[in-house]
XYZ file of C-alpha atoms in Angstrom:
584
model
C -43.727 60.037 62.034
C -46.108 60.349 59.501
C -45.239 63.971 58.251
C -41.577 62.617 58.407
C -42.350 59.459 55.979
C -44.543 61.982 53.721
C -41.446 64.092 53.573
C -38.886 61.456 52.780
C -40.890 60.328 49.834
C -40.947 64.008 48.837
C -37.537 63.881 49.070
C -37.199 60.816 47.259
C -39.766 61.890 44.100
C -37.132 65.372 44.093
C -33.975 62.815 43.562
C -36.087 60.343 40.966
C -35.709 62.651 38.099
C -31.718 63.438 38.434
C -31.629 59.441 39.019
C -33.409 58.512 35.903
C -31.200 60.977 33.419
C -28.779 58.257 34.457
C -30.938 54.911 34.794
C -28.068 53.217 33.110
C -25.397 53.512 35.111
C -24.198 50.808 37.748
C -24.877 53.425 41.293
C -29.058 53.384 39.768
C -31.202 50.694 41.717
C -34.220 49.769 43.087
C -36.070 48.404 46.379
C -37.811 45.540 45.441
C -41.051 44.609 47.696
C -42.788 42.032 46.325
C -42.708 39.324 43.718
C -45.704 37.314 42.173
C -46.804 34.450 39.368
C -49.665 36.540 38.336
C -49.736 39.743 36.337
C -52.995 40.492 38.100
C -52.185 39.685 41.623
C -49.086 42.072 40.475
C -50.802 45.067 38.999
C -53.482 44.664 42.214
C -50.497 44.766 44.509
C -48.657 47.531 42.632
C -52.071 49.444 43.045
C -51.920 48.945 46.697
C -48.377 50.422 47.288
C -49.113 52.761 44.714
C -51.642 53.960 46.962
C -49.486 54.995 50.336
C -45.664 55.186 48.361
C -44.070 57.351 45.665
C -42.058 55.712 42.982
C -43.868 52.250 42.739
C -42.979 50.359 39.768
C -44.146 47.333 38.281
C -41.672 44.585 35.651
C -41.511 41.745 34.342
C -38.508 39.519 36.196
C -38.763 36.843 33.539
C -39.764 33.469 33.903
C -43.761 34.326 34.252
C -43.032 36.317 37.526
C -43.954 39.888 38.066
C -41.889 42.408 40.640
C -42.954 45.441 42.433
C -40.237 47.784 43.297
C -39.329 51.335 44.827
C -37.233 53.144 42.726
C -35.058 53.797 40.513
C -32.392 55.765 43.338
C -29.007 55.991 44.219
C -27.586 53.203 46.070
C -27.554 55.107 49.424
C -30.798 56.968 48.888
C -31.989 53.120 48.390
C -30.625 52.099 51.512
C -31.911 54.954 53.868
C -35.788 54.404 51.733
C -34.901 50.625 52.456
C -34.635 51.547 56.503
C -37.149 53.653 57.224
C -39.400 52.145 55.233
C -38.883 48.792 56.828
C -38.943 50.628 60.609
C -42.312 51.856 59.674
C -44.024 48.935 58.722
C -44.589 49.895 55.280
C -42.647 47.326 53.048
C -41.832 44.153 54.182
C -39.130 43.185 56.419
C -37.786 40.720 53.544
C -37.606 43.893 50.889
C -33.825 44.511 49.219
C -32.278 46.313 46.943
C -31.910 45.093 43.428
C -29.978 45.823 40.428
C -31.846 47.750 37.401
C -30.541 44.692 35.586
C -32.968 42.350 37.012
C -35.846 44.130 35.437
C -37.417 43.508 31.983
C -40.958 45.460 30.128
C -42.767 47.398 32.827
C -46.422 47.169 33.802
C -46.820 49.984 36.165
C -47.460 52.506 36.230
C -49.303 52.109 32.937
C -47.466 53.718 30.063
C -44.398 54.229 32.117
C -40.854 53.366 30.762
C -38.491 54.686 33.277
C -36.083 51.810 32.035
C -36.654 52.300 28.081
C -36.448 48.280 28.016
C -40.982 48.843 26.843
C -43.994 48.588 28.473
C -46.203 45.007 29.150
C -49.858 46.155 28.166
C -53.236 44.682 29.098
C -53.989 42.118 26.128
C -56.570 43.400 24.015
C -60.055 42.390 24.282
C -61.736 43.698 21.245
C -61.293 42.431 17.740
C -59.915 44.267 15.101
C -60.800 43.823 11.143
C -58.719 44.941 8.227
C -60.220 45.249 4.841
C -59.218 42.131 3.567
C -59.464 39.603 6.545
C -60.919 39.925 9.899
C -58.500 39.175 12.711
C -59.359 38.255 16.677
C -57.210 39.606 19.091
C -55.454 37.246 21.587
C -57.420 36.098 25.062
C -56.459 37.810 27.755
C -54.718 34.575 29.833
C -57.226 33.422 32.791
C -56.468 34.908 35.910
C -57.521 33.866 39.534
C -60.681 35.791 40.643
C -60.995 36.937 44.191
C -64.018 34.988 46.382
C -66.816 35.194 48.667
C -66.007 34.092 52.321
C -68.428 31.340 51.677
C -65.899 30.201 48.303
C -62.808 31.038 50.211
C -63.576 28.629 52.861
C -65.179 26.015 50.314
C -61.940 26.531 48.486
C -59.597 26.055 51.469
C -61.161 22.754 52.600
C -59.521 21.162 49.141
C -56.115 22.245 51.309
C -53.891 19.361 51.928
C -52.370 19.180 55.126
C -48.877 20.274 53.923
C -50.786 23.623 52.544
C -52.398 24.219 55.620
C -48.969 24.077 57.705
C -47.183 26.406 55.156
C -49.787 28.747 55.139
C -49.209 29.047 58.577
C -45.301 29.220 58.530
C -45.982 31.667 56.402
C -48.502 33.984 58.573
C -45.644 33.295 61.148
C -42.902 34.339 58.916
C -45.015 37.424 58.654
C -44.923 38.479 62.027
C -49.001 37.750 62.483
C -49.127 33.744 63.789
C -46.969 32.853 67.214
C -48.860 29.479 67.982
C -47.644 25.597 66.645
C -47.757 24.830 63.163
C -50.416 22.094 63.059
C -52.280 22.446 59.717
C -55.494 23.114 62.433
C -57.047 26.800 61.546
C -58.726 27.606 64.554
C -59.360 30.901 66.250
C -55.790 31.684 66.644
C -55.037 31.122 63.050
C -58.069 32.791 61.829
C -57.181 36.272 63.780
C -53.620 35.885 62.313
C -55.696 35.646 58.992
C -57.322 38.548 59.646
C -54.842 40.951 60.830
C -52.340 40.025 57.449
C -55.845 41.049 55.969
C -55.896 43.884 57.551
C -52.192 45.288 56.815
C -52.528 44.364 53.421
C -55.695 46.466 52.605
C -58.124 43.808 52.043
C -61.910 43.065 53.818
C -61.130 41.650 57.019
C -62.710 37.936 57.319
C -60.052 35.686 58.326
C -60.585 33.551 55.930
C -58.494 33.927 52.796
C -59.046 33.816 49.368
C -57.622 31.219 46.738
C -56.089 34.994 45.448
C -54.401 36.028 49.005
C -53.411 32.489 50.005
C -51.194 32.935 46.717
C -50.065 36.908 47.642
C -49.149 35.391 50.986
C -47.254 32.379 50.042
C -45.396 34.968 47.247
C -44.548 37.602 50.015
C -42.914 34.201 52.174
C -41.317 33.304 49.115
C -39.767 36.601 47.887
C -36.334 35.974 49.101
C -36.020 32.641 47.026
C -37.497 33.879 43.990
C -35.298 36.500 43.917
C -32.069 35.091 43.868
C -33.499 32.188 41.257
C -33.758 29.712 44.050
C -33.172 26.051 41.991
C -31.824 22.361 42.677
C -28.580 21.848 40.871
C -26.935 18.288 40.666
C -22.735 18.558 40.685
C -21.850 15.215 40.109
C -17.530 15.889 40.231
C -18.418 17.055 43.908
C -21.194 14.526 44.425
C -23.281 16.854 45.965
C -27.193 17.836 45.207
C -28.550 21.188 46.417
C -30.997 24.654 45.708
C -28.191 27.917 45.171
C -29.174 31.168 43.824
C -28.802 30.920 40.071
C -29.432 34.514 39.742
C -26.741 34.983 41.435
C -24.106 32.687 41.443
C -22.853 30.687 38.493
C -19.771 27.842 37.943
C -16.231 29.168 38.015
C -13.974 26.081 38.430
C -12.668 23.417 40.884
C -10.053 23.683 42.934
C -10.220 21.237 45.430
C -11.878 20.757 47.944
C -14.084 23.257 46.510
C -16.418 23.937 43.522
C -16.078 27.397 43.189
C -19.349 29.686 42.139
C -18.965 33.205 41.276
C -21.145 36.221 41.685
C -23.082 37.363 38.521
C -25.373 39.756 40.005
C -23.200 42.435 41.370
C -24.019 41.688 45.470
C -21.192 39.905 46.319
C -23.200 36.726 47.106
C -20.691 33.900 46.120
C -21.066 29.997 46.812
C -18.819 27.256 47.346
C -19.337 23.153 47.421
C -17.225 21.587 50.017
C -16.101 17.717 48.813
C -13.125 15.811 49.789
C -12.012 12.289 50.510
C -10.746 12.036 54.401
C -11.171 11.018 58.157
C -11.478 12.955 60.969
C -8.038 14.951 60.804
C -9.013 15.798 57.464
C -11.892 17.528 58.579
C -10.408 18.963 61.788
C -7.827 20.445 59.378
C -10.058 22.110 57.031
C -11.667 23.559 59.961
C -8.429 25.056 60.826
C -7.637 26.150 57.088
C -11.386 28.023 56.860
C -10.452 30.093 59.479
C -7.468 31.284 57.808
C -9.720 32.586 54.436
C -11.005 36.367 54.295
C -13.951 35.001 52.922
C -14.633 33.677 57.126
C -14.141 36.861 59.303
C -13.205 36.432 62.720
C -15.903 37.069 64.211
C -19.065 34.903 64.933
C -19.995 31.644 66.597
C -17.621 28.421 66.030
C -18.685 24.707 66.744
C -16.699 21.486 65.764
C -18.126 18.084 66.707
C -16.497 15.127 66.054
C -18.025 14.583 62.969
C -18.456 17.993 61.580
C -18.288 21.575 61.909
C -19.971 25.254 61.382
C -17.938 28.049 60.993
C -19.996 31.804 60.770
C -18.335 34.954 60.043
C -19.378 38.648 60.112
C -17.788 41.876 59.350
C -19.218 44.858 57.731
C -18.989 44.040 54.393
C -20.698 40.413 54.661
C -21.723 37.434 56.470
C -19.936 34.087 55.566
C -22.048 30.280 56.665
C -20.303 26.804 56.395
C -20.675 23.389 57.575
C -19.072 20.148 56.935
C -19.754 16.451 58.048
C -17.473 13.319 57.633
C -19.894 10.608 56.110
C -17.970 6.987 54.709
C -14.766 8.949 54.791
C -16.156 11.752 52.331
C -16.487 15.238 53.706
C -18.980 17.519 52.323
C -20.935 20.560 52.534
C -20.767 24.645 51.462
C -19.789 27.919 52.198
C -22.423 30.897 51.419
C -21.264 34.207 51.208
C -23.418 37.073 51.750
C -23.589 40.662 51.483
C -23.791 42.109 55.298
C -27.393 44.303 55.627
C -29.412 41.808 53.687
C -30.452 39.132 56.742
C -33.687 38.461 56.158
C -33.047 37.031 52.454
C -29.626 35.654 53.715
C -31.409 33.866 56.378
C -34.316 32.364 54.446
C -31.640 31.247 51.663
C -29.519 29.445 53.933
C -32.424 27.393 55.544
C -33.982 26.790 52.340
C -30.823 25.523 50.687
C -29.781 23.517 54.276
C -33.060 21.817 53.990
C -32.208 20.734 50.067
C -28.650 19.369 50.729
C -28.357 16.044 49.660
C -24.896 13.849 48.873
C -24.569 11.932 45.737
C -21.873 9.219 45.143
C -18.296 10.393 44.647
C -16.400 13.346 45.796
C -13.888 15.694 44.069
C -10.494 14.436 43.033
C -8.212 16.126 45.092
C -6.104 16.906 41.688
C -8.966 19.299 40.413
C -7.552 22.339 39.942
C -3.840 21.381 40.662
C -2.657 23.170 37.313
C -3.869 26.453 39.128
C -1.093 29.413 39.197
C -0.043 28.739 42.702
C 0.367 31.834 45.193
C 1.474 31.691 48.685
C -1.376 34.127 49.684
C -3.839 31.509 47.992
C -5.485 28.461 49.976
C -7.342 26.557 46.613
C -7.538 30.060 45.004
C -8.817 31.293 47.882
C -7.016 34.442 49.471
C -5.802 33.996 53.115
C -7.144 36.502 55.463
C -3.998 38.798 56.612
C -3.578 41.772 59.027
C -3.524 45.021 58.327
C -0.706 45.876 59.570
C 2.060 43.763 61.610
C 4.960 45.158 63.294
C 6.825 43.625 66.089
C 6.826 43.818 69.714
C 8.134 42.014 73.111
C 7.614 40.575 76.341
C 8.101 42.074 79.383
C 6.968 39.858 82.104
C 5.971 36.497 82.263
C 2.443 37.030 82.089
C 2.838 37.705 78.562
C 2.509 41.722 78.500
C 4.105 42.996 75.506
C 5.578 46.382 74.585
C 5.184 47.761 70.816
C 4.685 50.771 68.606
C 1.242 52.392 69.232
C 1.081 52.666 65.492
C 0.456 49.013 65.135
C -2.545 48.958 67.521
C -3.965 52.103 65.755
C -8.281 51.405 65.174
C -7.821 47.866 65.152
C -10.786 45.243 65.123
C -8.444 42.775 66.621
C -4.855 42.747 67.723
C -3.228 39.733 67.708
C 0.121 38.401 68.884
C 2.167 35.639 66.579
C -1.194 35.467 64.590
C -3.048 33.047 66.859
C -3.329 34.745 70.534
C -5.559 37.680 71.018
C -4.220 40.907 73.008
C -6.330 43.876 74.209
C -4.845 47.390 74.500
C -3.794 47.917 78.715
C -1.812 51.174 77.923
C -0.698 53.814 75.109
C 1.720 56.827 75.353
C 0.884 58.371 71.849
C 3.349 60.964 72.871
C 6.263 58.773 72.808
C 4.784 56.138 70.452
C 4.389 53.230 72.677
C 1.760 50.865 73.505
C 1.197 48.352 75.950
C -0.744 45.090 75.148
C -2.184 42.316 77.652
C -2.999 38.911 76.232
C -6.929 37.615 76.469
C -4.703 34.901 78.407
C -2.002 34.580 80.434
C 0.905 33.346 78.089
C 4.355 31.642 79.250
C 7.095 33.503 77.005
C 10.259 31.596 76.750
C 12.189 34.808 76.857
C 11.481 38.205 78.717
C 13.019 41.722 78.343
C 15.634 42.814 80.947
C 16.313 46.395 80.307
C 19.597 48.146 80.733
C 20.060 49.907 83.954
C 23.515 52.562 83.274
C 23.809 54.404 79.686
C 25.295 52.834 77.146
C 28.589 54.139 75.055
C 28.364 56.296 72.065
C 29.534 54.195 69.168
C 28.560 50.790 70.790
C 27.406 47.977 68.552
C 23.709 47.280 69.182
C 21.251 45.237 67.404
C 17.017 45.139 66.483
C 15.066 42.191 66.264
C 11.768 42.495 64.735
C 10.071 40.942 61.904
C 11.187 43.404 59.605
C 8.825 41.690 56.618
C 6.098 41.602 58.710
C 6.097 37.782 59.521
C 6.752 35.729 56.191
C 9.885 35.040 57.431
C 7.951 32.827 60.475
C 10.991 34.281 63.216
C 12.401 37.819 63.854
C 15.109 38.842 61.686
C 18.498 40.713 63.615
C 19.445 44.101 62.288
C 22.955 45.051 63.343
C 23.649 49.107 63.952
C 25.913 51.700 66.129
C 24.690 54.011 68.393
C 25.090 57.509 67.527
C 23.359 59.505 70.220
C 21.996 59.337 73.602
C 19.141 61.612 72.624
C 16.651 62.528 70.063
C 17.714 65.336 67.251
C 16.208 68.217 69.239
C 18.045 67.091 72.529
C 14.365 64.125 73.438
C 15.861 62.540 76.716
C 13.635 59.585 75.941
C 15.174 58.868 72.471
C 18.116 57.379 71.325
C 19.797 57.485 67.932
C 20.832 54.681 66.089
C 22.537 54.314 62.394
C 21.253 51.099 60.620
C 18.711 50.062 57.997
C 15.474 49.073 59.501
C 12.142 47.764 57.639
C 9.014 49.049 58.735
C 8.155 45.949 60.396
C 10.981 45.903 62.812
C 9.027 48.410 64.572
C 8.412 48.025 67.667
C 11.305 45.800 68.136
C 13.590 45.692 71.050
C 17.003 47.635 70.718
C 20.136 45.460 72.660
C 23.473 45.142 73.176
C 26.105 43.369 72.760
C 25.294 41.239 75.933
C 21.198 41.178 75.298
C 20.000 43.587 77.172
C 17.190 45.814 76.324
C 17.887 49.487 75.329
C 14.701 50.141 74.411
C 11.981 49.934 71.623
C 12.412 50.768 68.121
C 10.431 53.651 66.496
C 8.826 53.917 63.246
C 10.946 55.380 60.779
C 8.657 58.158 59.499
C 8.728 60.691 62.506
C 6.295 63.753 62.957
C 5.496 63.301 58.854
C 9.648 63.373 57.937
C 10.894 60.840 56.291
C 14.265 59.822 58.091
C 17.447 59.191 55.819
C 17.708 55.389 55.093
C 20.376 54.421 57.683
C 18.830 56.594 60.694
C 15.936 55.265 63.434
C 15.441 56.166 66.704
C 14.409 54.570 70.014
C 12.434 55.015 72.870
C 14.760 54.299 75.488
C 14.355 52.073 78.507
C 13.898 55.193 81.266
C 10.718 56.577 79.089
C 9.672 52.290 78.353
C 9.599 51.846 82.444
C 7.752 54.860 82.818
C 5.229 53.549 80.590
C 4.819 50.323 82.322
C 5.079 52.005 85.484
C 1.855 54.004 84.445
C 0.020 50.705 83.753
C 1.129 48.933 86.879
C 3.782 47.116 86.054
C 7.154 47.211 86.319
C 10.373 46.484 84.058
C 12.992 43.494 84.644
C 16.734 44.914 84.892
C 19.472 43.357 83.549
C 21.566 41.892 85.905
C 25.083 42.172 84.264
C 26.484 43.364 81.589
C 28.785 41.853 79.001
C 29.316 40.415 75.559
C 27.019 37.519 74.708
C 27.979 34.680 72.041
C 26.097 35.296 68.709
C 23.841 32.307 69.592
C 23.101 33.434 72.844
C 21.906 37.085 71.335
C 20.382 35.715 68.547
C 18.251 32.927 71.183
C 17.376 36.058 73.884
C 16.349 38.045 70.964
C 14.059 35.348 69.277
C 12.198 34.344 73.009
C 11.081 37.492 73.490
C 10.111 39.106 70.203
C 6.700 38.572 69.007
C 4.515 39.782 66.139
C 2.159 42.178 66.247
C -0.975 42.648 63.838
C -3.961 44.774 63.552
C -6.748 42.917 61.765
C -9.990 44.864 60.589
């Protein structure tokens, strides 16, 4: 493993100097390690990193802290130096990539520039004299010294209880402390002590300095420091709270929310939860959360009856709310998070769970009522929607439904009417049909009886689908002739029809004029053709049976045949068509 991690960072050095002929552009970042108060404890550290990586870096984050970072790369050259790096012990697990953006003057490598935004220099410590006036140069500013184990300990008695404790949720944080936090630094503390010694290249004593108390407590910290971790009071939501100011900042309200936007190019984005209400007014919202992209599908649910937490995951990020009914005010927040970034995520979220406090008041539900209004919008918030939706229908009572395989295509989740989940039983890709089960058993109002003789050439017949892919709320009829009995190139399994479909009837079942089922409606594009406007075809209800057949089940036939009343066909239709969507 070693000769591989010496070879990656040969491989990284080789990719440094094409990255920094372009250090300006927005695909340039870096992996930041380590953050620190101290210019010393800063240089020391970059020293140590220095020592084992390439392309250690040292700037100035502003604010009198100091950042140590891997870089500057591509983004995914980043994220591979990111994983091994991590795997192998040899940056810590709460390391991420940052922006160039974030860094000011660099300090190390001494003399280096790779930003061209200057250098941070030791002060100067000898005095200078011009021929008229003698001048002293500045102080260098005091800086912690490293101790003796006999300070360190003499130092660490003036420790207040609280200190003691974090130190130790911080040795635990670190992966080197598994016993209770007590504040008590006994044997099992002191080896902890000693082995973060150890792995960060200093004398083993386990007893740390006033110097490494302050490099541990900055490693712990990292994650909050580097999002700009800081109490803000919004007094129109009446709610009190740390967010990352570094990387979210005040858009608007637009109730129930206060909406904060991302500034630092991650996608991390905030929201403050505040509304007047009771208990339906919070079981509501719980429903309406779950129809935003910004909460994917999946992840862990609970409602109690007092509040809620909703957690979302998908590959692009990870999305955390909560919200409790106190004196008939609801409040709380949504944090939204860039997915491959957990251990800062999760340190965040405690930190600003721990710091939620309500004020008085809560946000007029008016805020934001001047807002262009969109139906795809929940408080300018988009609605999650499908991928795709095309239509399908029962055939048995169990709920099973029949639809076109291209609406079950590399799906995430498959859904029926938007609310019930269904999981692939069958597919003919041949013949463009799929066959769905429901996660549960269903009771359909209406099931498909197919057609057992042929029908006539000419006959009326009509679609029902959701031929704008469910805005409508209920399938829309389409009303055609039947031209052929078979595909263009003689298909036994087809059936021709002339009449204007929309993409989302497909899928749909095909009847006539007395409701029974002819078969299933194909897409209109066929083998990459694009059909004339007024021709579709069908998969009739032989090649449908044999389908079903395949999967163990077994088509309803239509007991008579006749004309039905338009109510009638347009009820039958209705009961047994459902919508079908793929959702990534």
């Amino acid at each position: 493993m070693k000769k591989f991690i010496a070879a990656l960072a040969v491989l990284v050095t080789a990719m440094v100097s094409m990255a920094q002929a372009q250090v300006g552009s927005e695909d340039i970042v870096f992996v930041q390690v380590e953050a620190h108060p101290s210019l010393q404890t800063a240089r020391q550290r970059s020293q140590f990193f220095g020592n084992q990586l390439a392309d250690v870096n040292g700037f100035s984050l502003g604010g009198g802290w100091y950042g140590i970072a891997l870089g500057p790369y591509r983004r995914d050259d980043a994220q591979r130096v990111l994983q091994i790096y991590r795997s192998e012990g040899r940056i810590p697990n709460d390391a991420y990539i940052a922006e160039a953006r974030a860094y000011g003057n660099q300090f190390y490598p001494v003399g280096a520039n790779v930003l061209n935004r200057g250098t941070l220099v030791e002060p100067e410590t000898t005095q200078q004299a011009t021929a008229t006036q003698p001048e002293a140069a500045p102080e260098p500013e005091p800086q912690p010294t490293d101790e003796t184990p006999a300070e360190a300990r003499r130092s660490e008695r003036q420790l207040s209880a609280q200190e003691r404790k974090d130190l130790q949720i911080a040795l635990q944080w670190a992966g080197f402390y598994n016993s209770g936090i007590d504040g008590a630094f006994g044997p099992g503390t002191r080896r902890s002590m000693g082995d973060w010694q150890a792995a960060n290249g200093y004398e083993v004593t386990g007893i740390l300095t006033t110097v490494q108390r302050q490099i541990l407590l900055d490693q712990y910290n990292a994650p909050l420091i580097s999002v700009g971790l800081d109490t803000i009071a919004d007094s129109r939501a009446g709610i009190q709270m740390p967010i990352p100011t570094k990387a979210v900042r005040f858009a608007r309200y637009e109730a129930p929310f206060a909406q904060y936007d991302n500034t630092s190019g991650d996608g991390i984005r905030l929201l403050l939860i505040s509304q007047p209400g009771d208990q339906r007014t919070l079981f509501g919202l719980y429903d309406i959360m779950q129809t935003l992209e910004i909460v994917p599908l999946d992840g862990p649910r609970e409602r109690k009856d007092r509040s809620f937490v909703l957690e979302g995951r998908n590959s692009r990020f990870v999305s955390y709310t909560e919200a409790a009914l106190d004196g008939g005010e609801i409040k709380g927040f949504t944090l939204i998070w860039p997915a491959g970034d957990e251990e800062r995520r999760t340190r965040v979220l405690a930190a600003m769970r721990d710091g939620f406090e309500r004020l008085d008041g809560v946000l007029d539900p008016a805020a934001g009522g001047d807002a262009v209004q969109n139906v795809d919008l929940v408080s300018g918030l988009a609605v999650r929607k499908p991928r795709l939706s095309r239509s399908g229908f029962f055939v048995d009572t169990a709920g099973t439904v029949v639809t076109t395989a291209e609406a079950v295509q590399n799906c995430t989740r498959i859904t029926l009417d938007n609310t019930y989940r269904a999981e692939l039983a069958a597919t003919d890709n041949a013949l463009g049909i799929a066959v769905l089960r429901p996660a549960e058993n269903l009771a359909p109002q209406g099931v498909a009886q197919f057609r057992s003789s042929s029908p006539r050439l000419k006959s009326d017949v009509t679609v029902s689908g959701y031929s704008f892919e469910g805005k409508l709320g209920a399938p829309t009829l389409t009303f055609g002739k039947l031209e052929d009995v078979t595909g263009l190139r003689g298909e036994t399994e087809l059936t021709r029809l002339a009449l204007n479909a929309e993409p989302g009837d497909a899928g749909g079942p095909v009847l006539d004029t007395g409701g029974a089922v002819l078969g299933m409606l194909l897409p209109r594009t066929q083998d990459g053709q694009q059909l004339p406007a007024n021709v579709s075809f069908a998969a009739n209800g032989l090649a449908i049976g044999q389908v079903l057949s395949n999967a163990g089940l077994a088509a309803s036939a239509a007991d008579a045949t006749g004309i039905a009343t338009p109510d009638d066909l347009l009820r039958d239709a209705s009961n047994m068509t459902v919508l079908v969507s793929c959702w990534d």
